[in-house]
mmCIF file of N, CA and C in Angstrom:
data_model
loop_
_atom_site.group_PDB
_atom_site.id
_atom_site.type_symbol
_atom_site.label_atom_id
_atom_site.label_comp_id
_atom_site.label_asym_id
_atom_site.label_seq_id
_atom_site.Cartn_x
_atom_site.Cartn_y
_atom_site.Cartn_z
ATOM 1 N N MET A 29 2.461 31.533 -1.743
ATOM 2 C CA MET A 29 1.042 32.019 -1.357
ATOM 3 C C MET A 29 0.380 31.166 -0.399
ATOM 4 N N ARG A 30 -0.010 31.904 0.452
ATOM 5 C CA ARG A 30 -0.775 31.346 1.609
ATOM 6 C C ARG A 30 -2.102 31.781 1.372
ATOM 7 N N CYS A 31 -3.193 30.564 1.972
ATOM 8 C CA CYS A 31 -4.491 31.218 1.787
ATOM 9 C C CYS A 31 -5.355 30.528 3.090
ATOM 10 N N ALA A 32 -5.693 31.319 4.053
ATOM 11 C CA ALA A 32 -6.437 31.033 5.151
ATOM 12 C C ALA A 32 -7.667 30.219 4.819
ATOM 13 N N ILE A 33 -7.510 29.133 5.515
ATOM 14 C CA ILE A 33 -9.103 28.638 5.346
ATOM 15 C C ILE A 33 -9.833 28.422 6.813
ATOM 16 N N ASP A 34 -11.046 27.840 7.097
ATOM 17 C CA ASP A 34 -11.385 27.596 8.063
ATOM 18 C C ASP A 34 -11.950 26.175 8.377
ATOM 19 N N LEU A 35 -11.128 25.475 9.039
ATOM 20 C CA LEU A 35 -10.926 24.115 9.257
ATOM 21 C C LEU A 35 -11.575 23.463 11.013
ATOM 22 N N GLU A 36 -12.359 22.389 11.121
ATOM 23 C CA GLU A 36 -12.896 22.319 12.395
ATOM 24 C C GLU A 36 -11.426 21.593 12.964
ATOM 25 N N SER A 37 -11.890 21.399 14.500
ATOM 26 C CA SER A 37 -10.730 21.635 15.042
ATOM 27 C C SER A 37 -10.647 20.020 15.258
ATOM 28 N N HIS A 38 -11.275 18.964 14.888
ATOM 29 C CA HIS A 38 -11.170 17.589 14.479
ATOM 30 C C HIS A 38 -10.168 17.751 13.706
ATOM 31 N N LEU A 39 -10.587 18.076 12.649
ATOM 32 C CA LEU A 39 -9.525 17.555 11.480
ATOM 33 C C LEU A 39 -7.978 18.446 11.614
ATOM 34 N N LEU A 40 -8.155 19.435 12.212
ATOM 35 C CA LEU A 40 -6.723 19.833 12.617
ATOM 36 C C LEU A 40 -5.813 18.330 13.681
ATOM 37 N N LYS A 41 -6.667 18.373 14.713
ATOM 38 C CA LYS A 41 -6.034 17.139 15.342
ATOM 39 C C LYS A 41 -5.777 16.006 14.663
ATOM 40 N N THR A 42 -6.411 15.142 13.885
ATOM 41 C CA THR A 42 -6.547 14.128 13.078
ATOM 42 C C THR A 42 -5.028 14.777 12.468
ATOM 43 N N ALA A 43 -5.151 15.877 11.413
ATOM 44 C CA ALA A 43 -3.768 15.852 11.090
ATOM 45 C C ALA A 43 -2.535 16.155 11.654
ATOM 46 N N GLU A 44 -2.480 16.659 12.980
ATOM 47 C CA GLU A 44 -1.687 16.676 13.380
ATOM 48 C C GLU A 44 -1.096 15.117 14.429
ATOM 49 N N LEU A 45 -2.129 14.443 13.917
ATOM 50 C CA LEU A 45 -1.723 12.769 13.984
ATOM 51 C C LEU A 45 -0.527 11.867 13.440
ATOM 52 N N TYR A 46 -1.276 12.235 11.482
ATOM 53 C CA TYR A 46 -0.226 12.319 11.045
ATOM 54 C C TYR A 46 0.643 12.837 10.192
ATOM 55 N N ALA A 47 0.818 13.737 11.190
ATOM 56 C CA ALA A 47 2.336 14.583 10.726
ATOM 57 C C ALA A 47 3.114 14.858 11.991
ATOM 58 N N PRO A 48 4.155 14.110 12.003
ATOM 59 C CA PRO A 48 4.700 13.845 13.509
ATOM 60 C C PRO A 48 5.284 15.598 13.580
ATOM 61 N N GLY A 49 5.599 16.381 14.758
ATOM 62 C CA GLY A 49 6.318 17.394 15.623
ATOM 63 C C GLY A 49 5.596 18.344 14.556
ATOM 64 N N ARG A 50 4.481 18.210 13.802
ATOM 65 C CA ARG A 50 3.563 19.394 13.451
ATOM 66 C C ARG A 50 2.395 19.901 14.035
ATOM 67 N N LYS A 51 1.894 20.944 14.062
ATOM 68 C CA LYS A 51 0.708 21.673 14.766
ATOM 69 C C LYS A 51 0.131 22.584 13.825
ATOM 70 N N GLY A 52 -1.406 22.253 13.526
ATOM 71 C CA GLY A 52 -2.021 23.552 13.240
ATOM 72 C C GLY A 52 -2.215 23.403 11.933
ATOM 73 N N ALA A 53 -2.141 24.356 11.462
ATOM 74 C CA ALA A 53 -1.878 24.744 10.152
ATOM 75 C C ALA A 53 -0.465 23.933 8.922
ATOM 76 N N ASP A 54 0.325 23.840 10.160
ATOM 77 C CA ASP A 54 1.667 23.161 9.691
ATOM 78 C C ASP A 54 1.117 21.891 8.861
ATOM 79 N N ALA A 55 0.669 21.444 10.672
ATOM 80 C CA ALA A 55 0.307 19.404 10.405
ATOM 81 C C ALA A 55 -0.537 19.540 8.754
ATOM 82 N N VAL A 56 -1.591 20.285 8.783
ATOM 83 C CA VAL A 56 -2.412 20.278 7.181
ATOM 84 C C VAL A 56 -1.319 20.674 6.314
ATOM 85 N N SER A 57 -0.590 21.426 6.417
ATOM 86 C CA SER A 57 0.127 21.542 4.667
ATOM 87 C C SER A 57 1.408 20.296 4.260
ATOM 88 N N TRP A 58 1.669 20.076 5.609
ATOM 89 C CA TRP A 58 2.864 18.549 5.340
ATOM 90 C C TRP A 58 1.924 17.597 4.975
ATOM 91 N N LEU A 59 0.486 17.312 5.408
ATOM 92 C CA LEU A 59 -0.099 16.200 4.399
ATOM 93 C C LEU A 59 -0.418 16.314 3.512
ATOM 94 N N LEU A 60 -1.286 17.902 3.151
ATOM 95 C CA LEU A 60 -1.582 18.021 1.726
ATOM 96 C C LEU A 60 0.103 17.738 0.791
ATOM 97 N N GLU A 61 1.092 18.208 1.078
ATOM 98 C CA GLU A 61 2.226 18.127 0.210
ATOM 99 C C GLU A 61 2.588 16.944 0.450
ATOM 100 N N ASP A 62 2.511 15.863 1.192
ATOM 101 C CA ASP A 62 3.081 14.344 1.462
ATOM 102 C C ASP A 62 2.040 13.244 0.499
ATOM 103 N N TYR A 63 0.620 13.745 0.424
ATOM 104 C CA TYR A 63 -0.342 13.056 -0.299
ATOM 105 C C TYR A 63 -0.257 12.789 -1.574
ATOM 106 N N PRO A 64 0.830 12.977 -2.431
ATOM 107 C CA PRO A 64 0.839 12.347 -3.864
ATOM 108 C C PRO A 64 1.881 11.453 -3.690
ATOM 109 N N ARG A 65 2.936 11.779 -2.666
ATOM 110 C CA ARG A 65 4.097 10.413 -2.764
ATOM 111 C C ARG A 65 3.339 9.190 -2.097
ATOM 112 N N LEU A 66 2.286 9.283 -0.843
ATOM 113 C CA LEU A 66 1.603 8.084 -0.497
ATOM 114 C C LEU A 66 0.648 7.804 -1.368
ATOM 115 N N VAL A 67 -0.167 8.247 -2.125
ATOM 116 C CA VAL A 67 -0.721 7.678 -3.436
ATOM 117 C C VAL A 67 0.328 6.806 -4.410
ATOM 118 N N ARG A 68 1.130 7.618 -4.619
ATOM 119 C CA ARG A 68 1.753 7.006 -5.479
ATOM 120 C C ARG A 68 2.760 5.373 -4.730
ATOM 121 N N GLU A 69 3.048 5.834 -3.388
ATOM 122 C CA GLU A 69 3.362 4.290 -2.910
ATOM 123 C C GLU A 69 2.219 3.239 -2.845
ATOM 124 N N ILE A 70 1.305 3.762 -2.842
ATOM 125 C CA ILE A 70 -0.021 2.787 -2.392
ATOM 126 C C ILE A 70 0.056 2.344 -3.733
ATOM 127 N N ARG A 71 0.199 2.788 -4.873
ATOM 128 C CA ARG A 71 -0.158 2.581 -6.339
ATOM 129 C C ARG A 71 0.926 1.393 -6.816
ATOM 130 N N GLN A 72 1.994 1.801 -5.941
ATOM 131 C CA GLN A 72 2.912 0.968 -6.370
ATOM 132 C C GLN A 72 3.183 -0.481 -5.441
ATOM 133 N N LEU A 73 2.678 -0.698 -4.395
ATOM 134 C CA LEU A 73 2.545 -1.489 -3.408
ATOM 135 C C LEU A 73 1.029 -2.361 -4.370
ATOM 136 N N ARG A 74 0.019 -2.088 -4.558
ATOM 137 C CA ARG A 74 -0.988 -2.876 -5.261
ATOM 138 C C ARG A 74 -0.388 -3.665 -6.199
ATOM 139 N N LYS A 75 0.531 -2.793 -7.483
ATOM 140 C CA LYS A 75 0.997 -3.375 -8.294
ATOM 141 C C LYS A 75 1.833 -4.481 -7.713
ATOM 142 N N ARG A 76 2.582 -4.060 -6.835
ATOM 143 C CA ARG A 76 3.577 -5.497 -6.046
ATOM 144 C C ARG A 76 2.341 -6.388 -5.777
ATOM 145 N N VAL A 77 1.677 -6.296 -5.189
ATOM 146 C CA VAL A 77 0.268 -7.134 -4.061
ATOM 147 C C VAL A 77 -0.175 -8.107 -5.618
ATOM 148 N N ASP A 78 -0.494 -7.738 -6.781
ATOM 149 C CA ASP A 78 -0.971 -8.117 -7.666
ATOM 150 C C ASP A 78 0.192 -9.278 -8.628
ATOM 151 N N GLN A 79 1.345 -8.609 -8.617
ATOM 152 C CA GLN A 79 2.385 -9.716 -9.236
ATOM 153 C C GLN A 79 2.786 -10.933 -7.811
ATOM 154 N N LEU A 80 2.670 -10.052 -6.868
ATOM 155 C CA LEU A 80 2.729 -11.663 -6.115
ATOM 156 C C LEU A 80 1.705 -12.399 -5.926
ATOM 157 N N ASP A 81 0.346 -11.710 -6.361
ATOM 158 C CA ASP A 81 -0.804 -13.107 -6.409
ATOM 159 C C ASP A 81 -0.615 -14.211 -7.803
ATOM 160 N N GLN A 82 -0.103 -13.206 -8.963
ATOM 161 C CA GLN A 82 0.328 -14.142 -10.161
ATOM 162 C C GLN A 82 1.124 -15.056 -9.979
ATOM 163 N N GLU A 83 2.448 -14.468 -9.235
ATOM 164 C CA GLU A 83 3.540 -15.319 -8.840
ATOM 165 C C GLU A 83 3.101 -16.423 -7.971
ATOM 166 N N GLY A 84 2.359 -16.184 -6.749
ATOM 167 C CA GLY A 84 2.032 -17.622 -6.614
ATOM 168 C C GLY A 84 0.919 -18.216 -7.174
ATOM 169 N N ALA A 85 0.145 -17.807 -7.921
ATOM 170 C CA ALA A 85 -0.716 -18.786 -8.788
ATOM 171 C C ALA A 85 -0.204 -19.884 -9.340
ATOM 172 N N GLU A 86 1.066 -19.103 -10.143
ATOM 173 C CA GLU A 86 1.777 -19.831 -11.012
ATOM 174 C C GLU A 86 2.588 -20.895 -10.395
ATOM 175 N N LEU A 87 3.339 -20.304 -8.828
ATOM 176 C CA LEU A 87 3.646 -21.602 -8.259
ATOM 177 C C LEU A 87 2.655 -22.368 -8.180
ATOM 178 N N ASP A 88 1.393 -22.630 -7.935
ATOM 179 C CA ASP A 88 0.672 -23.461 -7.702
ATOM 180 C C ASP A 88 0.518 -24.301 -8.421
ATOM 181 N N SER A 89 0.578 -23.781 -9.429
ATOM 182 C CA SER A 89 0.284 -24.724 -10.588
ATOM 183 C C SER A 89 1.302 -25.589 -10.854
ATOM 184 N N ILE A 90 2.673 -24.697 -10.491
ATOM 185 C CA ILE A 90 3.466 -25.498 -11.088
ATOM 186 C C ILE A 90 3.973 -26.993 -10.114
ATOM 187 N N LEU A 91 3.528 -26.415 -8.541
ATOM 188 C CA LEU A 91 3.751 -27.724 -7.316
ATOM 189 C C LEU A 91 2.762 -28.668 -7.888
ATOM 190 N N GLU A 92 1.634 -28.250 -8.454
ATOM 191 C CA GLU A 92 0.523 -29.714 -9.029
ATOM 192 C C GLU A 92 0.991 -30.555 -9.932
ATOM 193 N N GLU A 93 1.658 -30.009 -10.936
ATOM 194 C CA GLU A 93 2.252 -30.561 -11.809
ATOM 195 C C GLU A 93 3.100 -31.386 -11.261
ATOM 196 N N LEU A 94 4.090 -30.912 -10.117
ATOM 197 C CA LEU A 94 5.265 -31.550 -9.832
ATOM 198 C C LEU A 94 4.466 -33.223 -8.984
ATOM 199 N N ARG A 95 3.523 -32.517 -8.853
ATOM 200 C CA ARG A 95 3.013 -33.663 -7.439
ATOM 201 C C ARG A 95 2.291 -35.025 -8.694
ATOM 202 N N GLN A 96 1.364 -34.313 -9.327
ATOM 203 C CA GLN A 96 1.238 -35.321 -10.708
ATOM 204 C C GLN A 96 2.402 -36.121 -11.204
ATOM 205 N N ILE A 97 3.512 -35.743 -11.320
ATOM 206 C CA ILE A 97 4.763 -36.399 -12.072
ATOM 207 C C ILE A 97 4.846 -36.845 -10.586
ATOM 208 N N ALA A 98 5.045 -36.813 -9.523
ATOM 209 C CA ALA A 98 5.485 -37.225 -8.681
ATOM 210 C C ALA A 98 4.808 -39.015 -8.194
ATOM 211 N N ASP A 99 3.610 -38.693 -8.693
ATOM 212 C CA ASP A 99 2.644 -39.780 -8.485
ATOM 213 C C ASP A 99 2.742 -40.810 -9.435
ATOM 214 N N ARG A 100 2.979 -39.997 -10.404
ATOM 215 C CA ARG A 100 3.276 -41.258 -11.850
ATOM 216 C C ARG A 100 4.920 -42.083 -11.296
ATOM 217 N N ILE A 101 5.693 -41.417 -10.874
ATOM 218 C CA ILE A 101 6.670 -42.204 -11.076
ATOM 219 C C ILE A 101 6.622 -42.728 -9.722
ATOM 220 N N HIS A 102 5.954 -42.970 -8.849
ATOM 221 C CA HIS A 102 5.536 -43.330 -7.671
ATOM 222 C C HIS A 102 4.958 -45.146 -8.050
ATOM 223 N N GLN A 103 3.906 -44.455 -9.155
ATOM 224 C CA GLN A 103 3.113 -45.790 -9.321
ATOM 225 C C GLN A 103 4.186 -46.939 -10.114
ATOM 226 N N LEU A 104 5.219 -46.219 -11.145
ATOM 227 C CA LEU A 104 5.655 -47.464 -11.576
ATOM 228 C C LEU A 104 6.858 -47.945 -10.591
#
């Protein structure tokens, strides 16, 4: 089912920038169809960044413990 909508020209131009090889309504349709995938990928990336932050904090903690152990060994 197709439904005609009235869009400002700058919106069509923006859609064409993000939809390679597509023009006008085809570009807008492609963006709207691709949007859920994009949102899903962004959510996955945010989760991964959070995991990396946690892993980094854990590594920092372990590194600090190792430095303290090395200092104790050096003092012996």
